[in-house]
Short mmCIF file of C-alpha atoms and ligand atoms in Angstrom, two decimals:
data_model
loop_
_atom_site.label_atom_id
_atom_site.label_comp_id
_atom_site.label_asym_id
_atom_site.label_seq_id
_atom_site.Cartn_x
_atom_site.Cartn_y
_atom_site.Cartn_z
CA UNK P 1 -34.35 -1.65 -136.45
CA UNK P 2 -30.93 -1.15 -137.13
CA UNK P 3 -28.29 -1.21 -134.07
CA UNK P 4 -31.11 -2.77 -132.05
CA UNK P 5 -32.64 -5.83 -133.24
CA UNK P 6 -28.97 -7.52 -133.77
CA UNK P 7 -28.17 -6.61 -130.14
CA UNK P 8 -31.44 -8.29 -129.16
CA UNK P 9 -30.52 -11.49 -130.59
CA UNK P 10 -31.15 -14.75 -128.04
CA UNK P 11 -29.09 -17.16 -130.21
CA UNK P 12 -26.11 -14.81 -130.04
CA UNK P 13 -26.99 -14.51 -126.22
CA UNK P 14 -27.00 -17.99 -125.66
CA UNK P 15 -23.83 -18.36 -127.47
CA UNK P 16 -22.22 -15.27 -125.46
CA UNK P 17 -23.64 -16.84 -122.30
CA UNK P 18 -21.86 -20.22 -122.73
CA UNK P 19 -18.50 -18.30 -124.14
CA UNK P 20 -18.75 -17.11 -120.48
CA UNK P 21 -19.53 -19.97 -118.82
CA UNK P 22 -16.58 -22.21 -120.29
CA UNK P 23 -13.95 -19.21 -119.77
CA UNK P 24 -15.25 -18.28 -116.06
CA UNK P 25 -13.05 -20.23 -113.70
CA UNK P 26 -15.15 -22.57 -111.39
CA UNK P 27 -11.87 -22.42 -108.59
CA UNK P 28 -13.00 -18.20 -108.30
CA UNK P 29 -15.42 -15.50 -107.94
CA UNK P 30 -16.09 -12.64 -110.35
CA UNK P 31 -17.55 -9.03 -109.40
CA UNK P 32 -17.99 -6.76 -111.81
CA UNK P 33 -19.36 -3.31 -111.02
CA UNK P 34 -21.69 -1.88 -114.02
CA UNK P 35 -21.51 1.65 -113.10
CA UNK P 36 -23.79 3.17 -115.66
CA UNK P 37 -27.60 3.07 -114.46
CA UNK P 38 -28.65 2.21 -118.46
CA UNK P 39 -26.71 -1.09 -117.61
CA UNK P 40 -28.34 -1.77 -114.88
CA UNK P 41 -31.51 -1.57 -116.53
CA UNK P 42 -30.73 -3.32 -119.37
CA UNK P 43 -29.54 -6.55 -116.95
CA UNK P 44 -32.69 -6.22 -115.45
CA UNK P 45 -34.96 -6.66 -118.11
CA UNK P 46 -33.61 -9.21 -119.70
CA UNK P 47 -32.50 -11.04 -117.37
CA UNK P 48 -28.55 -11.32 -117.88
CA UNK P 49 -27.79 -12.02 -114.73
CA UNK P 50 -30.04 -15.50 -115.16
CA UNK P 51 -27.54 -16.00 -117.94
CA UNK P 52 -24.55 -15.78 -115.96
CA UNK P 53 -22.55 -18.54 -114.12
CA UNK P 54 -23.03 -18.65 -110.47
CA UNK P 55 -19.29 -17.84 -109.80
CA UNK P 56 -19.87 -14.36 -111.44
CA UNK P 57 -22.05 -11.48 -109.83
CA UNK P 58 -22.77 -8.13 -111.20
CA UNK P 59 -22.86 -4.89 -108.68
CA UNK P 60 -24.94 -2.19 -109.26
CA UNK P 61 -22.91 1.22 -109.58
CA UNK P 62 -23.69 4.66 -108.73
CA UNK P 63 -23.76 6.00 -112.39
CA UNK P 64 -27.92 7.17 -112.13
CA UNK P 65 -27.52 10.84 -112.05
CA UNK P 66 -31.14 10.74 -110.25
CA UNK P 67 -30.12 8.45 -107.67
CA UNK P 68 -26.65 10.68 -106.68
CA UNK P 69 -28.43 13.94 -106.40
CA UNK P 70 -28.04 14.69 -102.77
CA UNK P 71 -31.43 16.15 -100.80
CA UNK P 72 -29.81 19.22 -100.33
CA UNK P 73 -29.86 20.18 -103.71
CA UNK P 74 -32.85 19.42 -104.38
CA UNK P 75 -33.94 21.58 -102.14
CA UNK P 76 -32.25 24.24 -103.13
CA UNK P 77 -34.47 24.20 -106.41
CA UNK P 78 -37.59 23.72 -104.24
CA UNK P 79 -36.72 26.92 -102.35
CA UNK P 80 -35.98 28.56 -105.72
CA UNK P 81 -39.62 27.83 -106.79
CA UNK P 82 -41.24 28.14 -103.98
CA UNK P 83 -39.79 31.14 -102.07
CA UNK P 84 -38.28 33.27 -105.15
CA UNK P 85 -40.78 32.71 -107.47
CA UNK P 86 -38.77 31.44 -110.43
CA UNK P 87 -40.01 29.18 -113.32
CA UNK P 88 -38.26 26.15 -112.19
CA UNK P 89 -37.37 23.72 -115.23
CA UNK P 90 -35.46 20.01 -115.25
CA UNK P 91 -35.81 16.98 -116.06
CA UNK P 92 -39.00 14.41 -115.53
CA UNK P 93 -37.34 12.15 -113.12
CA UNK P 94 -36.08 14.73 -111.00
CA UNK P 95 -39.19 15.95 -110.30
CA UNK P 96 -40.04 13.13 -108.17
CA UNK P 97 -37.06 12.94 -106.14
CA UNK P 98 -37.99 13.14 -102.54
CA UNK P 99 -36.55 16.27 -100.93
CA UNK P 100 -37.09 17.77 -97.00
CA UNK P 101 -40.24 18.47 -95.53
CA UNK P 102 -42.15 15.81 -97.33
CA UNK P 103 -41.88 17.77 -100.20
CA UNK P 104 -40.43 16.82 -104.02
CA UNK P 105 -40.37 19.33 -106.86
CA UNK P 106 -43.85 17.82 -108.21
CA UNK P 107 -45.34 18.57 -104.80
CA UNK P 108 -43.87 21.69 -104.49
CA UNK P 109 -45.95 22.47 -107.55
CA UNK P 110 -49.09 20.76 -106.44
CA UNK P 111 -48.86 24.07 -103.49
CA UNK P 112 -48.35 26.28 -106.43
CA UNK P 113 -44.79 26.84 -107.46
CA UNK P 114 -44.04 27.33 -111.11
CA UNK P 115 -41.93 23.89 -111.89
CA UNK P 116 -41.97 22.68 -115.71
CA UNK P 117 -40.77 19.43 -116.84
CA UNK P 118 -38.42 19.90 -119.94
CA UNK P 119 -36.69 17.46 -122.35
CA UNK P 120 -33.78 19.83 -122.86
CA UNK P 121 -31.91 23.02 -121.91
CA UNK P 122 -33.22 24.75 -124.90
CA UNK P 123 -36.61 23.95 -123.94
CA UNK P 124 -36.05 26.30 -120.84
CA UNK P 125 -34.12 28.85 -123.05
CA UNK P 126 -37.09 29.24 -125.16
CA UNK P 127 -39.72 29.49 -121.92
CA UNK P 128 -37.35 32.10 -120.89
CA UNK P 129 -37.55 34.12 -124.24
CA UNK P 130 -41.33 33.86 -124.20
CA UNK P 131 -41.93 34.83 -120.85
CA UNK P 132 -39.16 37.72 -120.79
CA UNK P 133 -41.04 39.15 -117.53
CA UNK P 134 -39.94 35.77 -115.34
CA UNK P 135 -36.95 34.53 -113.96
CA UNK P 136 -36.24 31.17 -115.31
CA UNK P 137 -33.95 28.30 -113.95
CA UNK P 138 -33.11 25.61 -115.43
CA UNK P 139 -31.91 22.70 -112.93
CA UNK P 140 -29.27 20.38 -114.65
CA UNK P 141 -28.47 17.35 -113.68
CA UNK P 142 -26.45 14.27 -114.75
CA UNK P 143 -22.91 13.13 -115.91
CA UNK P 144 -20.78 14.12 -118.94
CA UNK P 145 -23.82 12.94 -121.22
CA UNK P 146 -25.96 15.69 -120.19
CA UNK P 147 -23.66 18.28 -119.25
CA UNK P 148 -22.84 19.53 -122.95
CA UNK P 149 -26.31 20.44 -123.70
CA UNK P 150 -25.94 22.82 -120.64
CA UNK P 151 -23.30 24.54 -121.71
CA UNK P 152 -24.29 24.96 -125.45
CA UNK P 153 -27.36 26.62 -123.40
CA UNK P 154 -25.47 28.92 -121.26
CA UNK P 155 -23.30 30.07 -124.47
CA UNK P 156 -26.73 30.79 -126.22
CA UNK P 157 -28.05 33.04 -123.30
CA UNK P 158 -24.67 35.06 -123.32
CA UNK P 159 -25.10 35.63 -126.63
CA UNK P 160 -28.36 36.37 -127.04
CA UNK P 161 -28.07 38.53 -123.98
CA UNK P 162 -30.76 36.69 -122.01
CA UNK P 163 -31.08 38.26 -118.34
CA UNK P 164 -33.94 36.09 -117.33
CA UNK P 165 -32.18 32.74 -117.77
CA UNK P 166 -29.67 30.88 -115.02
CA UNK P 167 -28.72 27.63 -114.40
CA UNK P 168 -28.49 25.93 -110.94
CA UNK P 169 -25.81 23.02 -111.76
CA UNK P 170 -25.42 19.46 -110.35
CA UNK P 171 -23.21 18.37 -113.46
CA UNK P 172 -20.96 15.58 -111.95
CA UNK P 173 -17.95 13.73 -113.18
CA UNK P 174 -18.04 10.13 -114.06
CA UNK P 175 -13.96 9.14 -113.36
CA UNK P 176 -14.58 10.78 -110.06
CA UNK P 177 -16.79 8.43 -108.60
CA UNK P 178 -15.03 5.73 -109.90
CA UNK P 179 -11.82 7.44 -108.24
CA UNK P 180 -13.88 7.15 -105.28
CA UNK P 181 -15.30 3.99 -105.15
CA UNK P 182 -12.24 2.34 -105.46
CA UNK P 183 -10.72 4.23 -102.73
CA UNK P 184 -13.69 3.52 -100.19
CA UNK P 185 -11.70 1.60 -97.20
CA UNK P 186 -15.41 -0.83 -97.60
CA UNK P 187 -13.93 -1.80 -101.47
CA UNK P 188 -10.05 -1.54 -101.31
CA UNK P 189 -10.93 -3.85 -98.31
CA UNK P 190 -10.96 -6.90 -100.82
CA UNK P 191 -12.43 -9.20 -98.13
CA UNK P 192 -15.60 -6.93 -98.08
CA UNK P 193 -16.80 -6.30 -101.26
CA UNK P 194 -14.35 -6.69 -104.07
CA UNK P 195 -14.42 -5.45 -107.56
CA UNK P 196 -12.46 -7.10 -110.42
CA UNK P 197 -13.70 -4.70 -113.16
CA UNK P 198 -15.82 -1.99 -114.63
CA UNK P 199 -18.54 -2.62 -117.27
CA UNK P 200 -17.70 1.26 -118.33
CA UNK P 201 -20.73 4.04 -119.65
CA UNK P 202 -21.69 4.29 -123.08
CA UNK P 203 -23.04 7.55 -123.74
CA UNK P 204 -20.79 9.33 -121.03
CA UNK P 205 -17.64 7.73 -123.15
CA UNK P 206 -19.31 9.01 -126.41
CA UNK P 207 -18.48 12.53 -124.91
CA UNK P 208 -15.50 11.94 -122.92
CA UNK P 209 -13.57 8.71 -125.00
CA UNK P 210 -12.14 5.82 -123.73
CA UNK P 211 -8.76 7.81 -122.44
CA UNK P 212 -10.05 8.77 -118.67
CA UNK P 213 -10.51 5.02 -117.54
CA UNK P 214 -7.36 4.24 -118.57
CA UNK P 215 -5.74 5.32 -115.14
CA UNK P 216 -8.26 2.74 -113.45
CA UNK P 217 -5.79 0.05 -115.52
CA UNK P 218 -2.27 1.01 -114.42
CA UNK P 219 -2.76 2.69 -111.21
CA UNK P 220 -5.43 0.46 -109.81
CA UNK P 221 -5.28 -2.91 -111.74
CA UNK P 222 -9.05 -3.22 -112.99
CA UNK P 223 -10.06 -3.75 -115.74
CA UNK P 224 -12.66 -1.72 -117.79
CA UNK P 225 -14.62 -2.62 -121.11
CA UNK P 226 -16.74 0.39 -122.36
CA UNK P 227 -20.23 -1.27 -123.13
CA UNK P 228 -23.44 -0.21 -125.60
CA UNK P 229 -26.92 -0.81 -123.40
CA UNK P 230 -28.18 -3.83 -125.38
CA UNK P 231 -28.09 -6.44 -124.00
CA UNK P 232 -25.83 -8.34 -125.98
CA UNK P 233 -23.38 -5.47 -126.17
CA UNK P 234 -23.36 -5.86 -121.50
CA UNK P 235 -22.67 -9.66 -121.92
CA UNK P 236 -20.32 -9.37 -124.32
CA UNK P 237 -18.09 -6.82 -122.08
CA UNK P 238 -18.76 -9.31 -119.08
CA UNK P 239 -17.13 -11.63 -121.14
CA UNK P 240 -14.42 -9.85 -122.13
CA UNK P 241 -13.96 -8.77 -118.23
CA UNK P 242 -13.89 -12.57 -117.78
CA UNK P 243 -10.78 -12.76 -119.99
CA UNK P 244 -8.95 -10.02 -118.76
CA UNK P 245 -9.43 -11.49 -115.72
CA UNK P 246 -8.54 -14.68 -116.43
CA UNK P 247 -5.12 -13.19 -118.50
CA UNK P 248 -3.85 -11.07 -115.43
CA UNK P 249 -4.76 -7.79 -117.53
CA UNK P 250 -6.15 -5.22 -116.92
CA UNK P 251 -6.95 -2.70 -119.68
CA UNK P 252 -9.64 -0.15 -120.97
CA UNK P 253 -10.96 -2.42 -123.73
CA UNK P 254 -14.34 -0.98 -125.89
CA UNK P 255 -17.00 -2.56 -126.39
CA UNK P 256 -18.80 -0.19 -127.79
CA UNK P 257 -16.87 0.62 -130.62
CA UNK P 258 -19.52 1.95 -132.88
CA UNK P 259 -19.97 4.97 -131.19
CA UNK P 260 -16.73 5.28 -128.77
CA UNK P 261 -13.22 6.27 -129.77
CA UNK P 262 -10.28 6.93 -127.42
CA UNK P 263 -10.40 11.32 -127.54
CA UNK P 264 -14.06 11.40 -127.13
CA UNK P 265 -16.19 14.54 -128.87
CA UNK P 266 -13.81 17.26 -129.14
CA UNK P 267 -16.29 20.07 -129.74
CA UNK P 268 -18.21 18.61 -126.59
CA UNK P 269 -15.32 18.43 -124.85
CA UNK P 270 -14.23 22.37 -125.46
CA UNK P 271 -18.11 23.25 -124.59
CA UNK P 272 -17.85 21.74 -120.94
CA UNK P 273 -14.38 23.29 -120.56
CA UNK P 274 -15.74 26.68 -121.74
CA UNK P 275 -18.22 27.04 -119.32
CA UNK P 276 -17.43 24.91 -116.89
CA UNK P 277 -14.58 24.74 -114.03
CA UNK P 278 -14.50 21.88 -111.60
CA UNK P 279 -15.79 22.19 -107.71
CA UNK P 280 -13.06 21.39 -105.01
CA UNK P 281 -15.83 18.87 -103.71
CA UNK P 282 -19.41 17.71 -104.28
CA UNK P 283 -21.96 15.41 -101.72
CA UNK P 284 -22.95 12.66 -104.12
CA UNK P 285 -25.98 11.19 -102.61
CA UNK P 286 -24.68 7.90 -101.18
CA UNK P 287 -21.28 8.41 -101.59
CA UNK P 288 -20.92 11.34 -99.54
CA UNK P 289 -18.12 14.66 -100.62
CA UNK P 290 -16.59 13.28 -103.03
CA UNK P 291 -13.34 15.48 -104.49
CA UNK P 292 -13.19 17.19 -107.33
CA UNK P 293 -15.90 15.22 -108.73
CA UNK P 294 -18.80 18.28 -110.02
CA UNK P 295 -18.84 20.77 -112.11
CA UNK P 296 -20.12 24.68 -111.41
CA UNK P 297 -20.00 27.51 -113.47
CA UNK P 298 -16.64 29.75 -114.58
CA UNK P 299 -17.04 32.93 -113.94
CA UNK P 300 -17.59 34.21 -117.51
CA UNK P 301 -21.00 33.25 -116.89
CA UNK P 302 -21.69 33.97 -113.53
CA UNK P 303 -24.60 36.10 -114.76
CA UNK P 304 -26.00 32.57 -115.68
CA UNK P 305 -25.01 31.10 -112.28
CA UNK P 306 -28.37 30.28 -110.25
CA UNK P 307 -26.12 29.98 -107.04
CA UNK P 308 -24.74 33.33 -107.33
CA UNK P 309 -27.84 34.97 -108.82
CA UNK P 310 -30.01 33.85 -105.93
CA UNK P 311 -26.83 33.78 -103.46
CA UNK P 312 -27.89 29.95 -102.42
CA UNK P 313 -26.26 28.20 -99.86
CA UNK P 314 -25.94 24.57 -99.61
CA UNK P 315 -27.28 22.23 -96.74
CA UNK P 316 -26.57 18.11 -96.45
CA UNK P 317 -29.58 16.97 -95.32
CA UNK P 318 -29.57 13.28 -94.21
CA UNK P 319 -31.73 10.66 -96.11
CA UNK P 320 -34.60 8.35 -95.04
CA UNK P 321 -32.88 6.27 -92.12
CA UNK P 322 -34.41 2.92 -93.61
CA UNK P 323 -33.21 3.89 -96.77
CA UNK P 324 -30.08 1.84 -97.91
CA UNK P 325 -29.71 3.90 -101.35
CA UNK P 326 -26.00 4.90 -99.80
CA UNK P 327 -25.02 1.37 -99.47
CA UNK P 328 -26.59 0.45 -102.53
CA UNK P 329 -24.80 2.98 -104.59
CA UNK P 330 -21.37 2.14 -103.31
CA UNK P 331 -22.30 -1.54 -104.04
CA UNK P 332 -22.30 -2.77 -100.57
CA UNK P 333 -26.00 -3.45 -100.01
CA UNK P 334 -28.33 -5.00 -102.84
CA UNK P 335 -31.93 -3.54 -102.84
CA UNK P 336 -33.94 -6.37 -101.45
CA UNK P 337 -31.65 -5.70 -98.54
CA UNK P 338 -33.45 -2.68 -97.51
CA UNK P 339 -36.57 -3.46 -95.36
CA UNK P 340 -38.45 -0.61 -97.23
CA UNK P 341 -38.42 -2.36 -100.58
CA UNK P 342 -41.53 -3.09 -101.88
CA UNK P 343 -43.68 -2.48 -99.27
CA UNK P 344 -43.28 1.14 -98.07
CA UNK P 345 -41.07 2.15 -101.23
CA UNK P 346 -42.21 1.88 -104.42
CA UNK P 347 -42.13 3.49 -107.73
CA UNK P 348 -45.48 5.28 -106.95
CA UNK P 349 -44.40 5.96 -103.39
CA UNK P 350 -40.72 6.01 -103.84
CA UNK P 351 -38.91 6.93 -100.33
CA UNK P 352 -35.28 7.06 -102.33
CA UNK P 353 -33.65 8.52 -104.97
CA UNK P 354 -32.76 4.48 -106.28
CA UNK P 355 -36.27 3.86 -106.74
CA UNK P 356 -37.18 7.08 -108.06
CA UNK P 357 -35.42 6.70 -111.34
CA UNK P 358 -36.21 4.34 -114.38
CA UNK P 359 -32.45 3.60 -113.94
CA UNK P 360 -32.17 3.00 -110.01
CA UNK P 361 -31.38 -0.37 -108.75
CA UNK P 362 -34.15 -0.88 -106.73
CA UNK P 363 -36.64 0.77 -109.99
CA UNK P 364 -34.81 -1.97 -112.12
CA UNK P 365 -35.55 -4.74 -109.38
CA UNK P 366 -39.03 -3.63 -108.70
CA UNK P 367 -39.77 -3.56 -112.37
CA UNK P 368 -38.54 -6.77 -113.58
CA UNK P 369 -37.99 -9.02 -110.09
CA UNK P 370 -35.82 -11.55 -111.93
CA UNK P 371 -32.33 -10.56 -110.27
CA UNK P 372 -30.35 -12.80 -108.40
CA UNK P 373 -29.14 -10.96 -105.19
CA UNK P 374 -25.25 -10.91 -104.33
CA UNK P 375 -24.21 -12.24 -101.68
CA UNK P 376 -22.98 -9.20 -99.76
CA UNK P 377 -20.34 -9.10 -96.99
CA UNK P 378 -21.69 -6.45 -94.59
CA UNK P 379 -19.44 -3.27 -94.65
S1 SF4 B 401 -36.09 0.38 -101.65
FE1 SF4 B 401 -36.51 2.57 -101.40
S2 SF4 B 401 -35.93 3.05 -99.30
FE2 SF4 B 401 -34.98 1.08 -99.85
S3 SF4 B 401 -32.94 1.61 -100.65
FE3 SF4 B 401 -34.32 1.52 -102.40
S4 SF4 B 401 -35.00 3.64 -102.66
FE4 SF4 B 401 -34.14 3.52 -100.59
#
């Protein structure tokens, strides 16, 4: 297949792999954060990280938009179902996320709320056209990637005039977290856990272009490379990290360069701002309130706005007290860390949000076991 095969390639890995290991420096270490959850997977199973010198770990980042959706707003959708009735409609994976009460949105259906897995907004637009006599929600979730589907959605109610449709958005804001993680007193402390670089998302920089790393360069000194989800296209950003690092840079460099420019999808980019205004704060799961770092509705559409509609009211609710998703999410804590792993929590009984999705770190571990764990320096 074309853009897939050629990015599959073990020759070109093998020569990528030994590019790395004659440019890493023996005399130092490496960290790189990948924060995309795609990249994680994609180091998992197939086993970069065996390929990589032992000088030079990789850190899982918190860029699964399953594993950052806090409890609380989960169970905001649960009550939505459950006590109001609606037709409750996301995404697969968020179905399983474990909420309060022992309860997820699957089990809240098991006890007879209405909760449909969709591939898309417009899925839940058209459930609300055929079933004019319901109220249907549509729960969206995830970063810049998923978050101009929604608003194409929310335009298409308004003009259509749909009164049975709202939206209860968790959008959040890749640069954000990034912001944030760099400015956790656990990372800026470089003896703790320090980060030279960022392998940077592919399909959020599709929407969003290379341009809103580029403060991560010159105000913070780390370098980014934008990278595809192949595996060849991760090891060839690690390698290019290695060089940066090597050169005292530190730029936004692109990998990815068949897909990513510098600006980004224009008419994406006017959707989000259309609809969309950004929150003063937002509880990542993990990475607590993080500023200015979510999206919610403008109030053009705030007939469309499931948290005015309903009047809903947020609650934090604290995870699993075994659970080291936090930790793991701020790259502080690998998964086989946690004492849960693999015996209480797994994918079928999955007591966090990081083993929940196909993209958490401890999913990717569980699945493919061939990581080597970094060596962490307790925060
Ligand atoms: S193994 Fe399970 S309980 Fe432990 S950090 Fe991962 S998701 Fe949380």
């Amino acid at each position: 297949m074309k853009y897939v095969a050629e990015f599959r390639d073990a020759a070109l890995a093998r020569r990528i792999a030994d590019n790395i290991a004659h440019d890493a420096d023996p005399s130092r270490d490496y960290r790189f954060m990948e924060f995309c959850g795609g990249h994680t997977h994609a180091i998992a199973r197939y086993g970069v990280a065996d390929l990589l010198p032992a000088n030079l770990r990789m850190i899982h980042g918190p860029g699964c938009p399953v594993c950052v959706l806090p409890i609380g707003r989960v169970d905001m959708a649960i009550r939505l179902a459950l006590a109001r009735g609606v037709m409750l409609c996301t995404y697969g994976d968020v179905m399983r996320v474990p909420a309060s009460d022992g309860l997820s949105l699957l089990r809240a259906k098991a006890r007879g709320a209405d909760v449909r897995m969709v591939y898309s907004p417009l899925d839940a637009l058209q459930l609300a056209r055929a079933h004019p006599q319901r109220e249907v929600v549509f729960f969206a979730i995830g970063f810049e990637t998923t978050t101009p589907p929604t608003a194409l959605a929310l335009r298409q109610a308004d003009q259509e005039g749909l009164e049975n449709f709202s939206v209860l958005c968790s959008h959040v804001l890749t640069p954000a977290a990034i912001t944030h993680i760099l400015e956790a007193p656990e990372v800026a402390d470089s003896s703790s856990v320090p980060i030279d670089g960022f392998v940077g998302p592919a399909h959020v920089s599709i929407v969003i272009g290379s341009r809103p790393y580029e403060g991560f360069a010159t105000s913070y000194r780390k370098p980014v490379v934008i990278a595809g989800f192949e595996p060849l296209d991760v090891m060839q950003a690690i390698l290019m990290l290695v060089r940066q690092v090597n050169d005292g840079r530190a730029e936004v460099e692109n990998e990815f360069t068949r897909a990513v420019g510098r600006e980004g999808n224009a008419f994406a980019i006017a959707a989000m701002a259309d609809v969309f205004e950004v929150r003063a704060s937002f509880e990542w799961r993990g990475l607590g309130q993080v500023p200015a770092s979510a999206l919610r509705i403008r109030e053009r559409y705030a007939a469309f706005d499931a948290e005015r509609r309903y009047d809903l009211a947020y609650r934090a609710v604290a995870d699993h007290p075994q659970c080291e998703c936090g930790a793991i999410l701020r790259g502080t804590r690998t998964p086989t860390q946690c004492k849960l792993f693999g015996n209480v929590c797994t994918p079928e009984t999955p007591m966090g949000s990081c083993m929940v999705s196909s993209e958490g770190a401890c999913a990717a571990h569980y699945a493919y076991g061939r990581f080597r764990d970094i060596p962490v320096v307790a925060a």
